[in-house]
PDB file of C-alpha atoms in Angstrom:
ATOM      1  CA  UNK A  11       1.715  77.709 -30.160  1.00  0.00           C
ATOM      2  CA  UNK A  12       2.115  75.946 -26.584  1.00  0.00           C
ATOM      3  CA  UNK A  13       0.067  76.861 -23.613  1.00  0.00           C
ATOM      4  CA  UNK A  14       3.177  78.445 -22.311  1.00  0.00           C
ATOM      5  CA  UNK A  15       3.628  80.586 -25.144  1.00  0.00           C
ATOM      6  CA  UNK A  16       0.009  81.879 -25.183  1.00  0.00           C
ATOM      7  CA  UNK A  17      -0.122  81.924 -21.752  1.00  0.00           C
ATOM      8  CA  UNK A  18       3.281  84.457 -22.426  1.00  0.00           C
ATOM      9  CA  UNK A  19       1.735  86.391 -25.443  1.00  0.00           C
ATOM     10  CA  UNK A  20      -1.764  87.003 -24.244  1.00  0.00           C
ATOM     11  CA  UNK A  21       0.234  88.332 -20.877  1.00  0.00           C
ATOM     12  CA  UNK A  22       2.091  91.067 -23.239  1.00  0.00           C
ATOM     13  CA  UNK A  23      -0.977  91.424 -25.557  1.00  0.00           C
ATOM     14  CA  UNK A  24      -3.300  92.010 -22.829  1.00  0.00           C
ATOM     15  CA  UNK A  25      -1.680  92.615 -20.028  1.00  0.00           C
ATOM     16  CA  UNK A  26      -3.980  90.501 -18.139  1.00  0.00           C
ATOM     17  CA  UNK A  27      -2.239  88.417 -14.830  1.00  0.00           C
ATOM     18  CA  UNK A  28      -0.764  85.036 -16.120  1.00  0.00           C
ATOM     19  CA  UNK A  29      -2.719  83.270 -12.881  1.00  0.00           C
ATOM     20  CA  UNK A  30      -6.197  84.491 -15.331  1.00  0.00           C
ATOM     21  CA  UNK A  31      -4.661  83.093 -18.364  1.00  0.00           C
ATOM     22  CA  UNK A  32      -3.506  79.712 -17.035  1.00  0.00           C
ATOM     23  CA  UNK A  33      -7.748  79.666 -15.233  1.00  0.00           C
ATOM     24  CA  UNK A  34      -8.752  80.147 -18.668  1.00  0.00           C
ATOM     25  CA  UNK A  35      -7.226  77.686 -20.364  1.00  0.00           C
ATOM     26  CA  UNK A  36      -7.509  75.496 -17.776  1.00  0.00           C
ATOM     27  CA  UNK A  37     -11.680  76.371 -18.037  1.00  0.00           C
ATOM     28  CA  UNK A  38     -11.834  75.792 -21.587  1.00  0.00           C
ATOM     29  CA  UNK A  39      -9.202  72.548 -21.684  1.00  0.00           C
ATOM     30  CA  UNK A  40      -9.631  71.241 -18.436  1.00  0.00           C
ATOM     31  CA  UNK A  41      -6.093  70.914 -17.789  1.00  0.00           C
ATOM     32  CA  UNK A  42      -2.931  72.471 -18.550  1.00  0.00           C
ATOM     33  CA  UNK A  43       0.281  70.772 -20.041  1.00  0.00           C
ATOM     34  CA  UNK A  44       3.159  73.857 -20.919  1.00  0.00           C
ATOM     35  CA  UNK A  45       4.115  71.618 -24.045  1.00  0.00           C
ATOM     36  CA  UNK A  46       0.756  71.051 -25.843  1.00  0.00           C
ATOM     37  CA  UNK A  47      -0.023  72.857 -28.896  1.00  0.00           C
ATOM     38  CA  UNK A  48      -3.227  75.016 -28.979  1.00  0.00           C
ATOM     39  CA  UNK A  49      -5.404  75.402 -31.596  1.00  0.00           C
ATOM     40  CA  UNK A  50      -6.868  78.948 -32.744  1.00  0.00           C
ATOM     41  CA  UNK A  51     -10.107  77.698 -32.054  1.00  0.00           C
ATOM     42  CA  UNK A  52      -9.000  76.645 -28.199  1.00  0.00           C
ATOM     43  CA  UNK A  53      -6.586  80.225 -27.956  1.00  0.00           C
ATOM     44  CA  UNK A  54      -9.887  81.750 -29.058  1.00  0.00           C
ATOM     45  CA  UNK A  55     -12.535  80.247 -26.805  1.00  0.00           C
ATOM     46  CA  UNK A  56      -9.539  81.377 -24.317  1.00  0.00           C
ATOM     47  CA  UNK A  57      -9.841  84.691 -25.344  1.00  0.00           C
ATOM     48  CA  UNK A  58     -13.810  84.791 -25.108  1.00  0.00           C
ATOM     49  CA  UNK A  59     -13.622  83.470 -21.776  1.00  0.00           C
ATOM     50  CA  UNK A  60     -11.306  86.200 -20.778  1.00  0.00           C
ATOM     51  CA  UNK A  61     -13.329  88.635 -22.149  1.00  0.00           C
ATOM     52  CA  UNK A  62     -16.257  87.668 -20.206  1.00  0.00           C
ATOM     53  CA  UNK A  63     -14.300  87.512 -17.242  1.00  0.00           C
ATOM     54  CA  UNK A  64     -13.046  90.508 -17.188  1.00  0.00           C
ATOM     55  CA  UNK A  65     -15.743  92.908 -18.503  1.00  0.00           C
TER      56      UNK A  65
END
């Protein structure tokens, strides 16, 4: 999937601000380009660091 289409299905999934998701990837990337493809291992280091954000 692209950044923006996790960035888009994480928002729906867990309805979590996009402004979080996009300092996430960012975090865990270092940058952010709306075309790249992510990897399930980057989506899910996204997801971790979500997680700890948030709880």
């Amino acid at each position: 999937m692209t950044m923006s289409a996790v960035i888009n299905k994480l928002v729906d999934v867990l309805g979590l601000p996009s402004d979080l998701i996009l300092d996430a990837i960012t975090a865990q990337l270092g940058t952010y380009d709306a075309t790249h493809r992510m990897t399930v291992p980057q989506i899910t280091a996204v997801v971790e660091t979500l997680n700890y954000w948030t709880c």
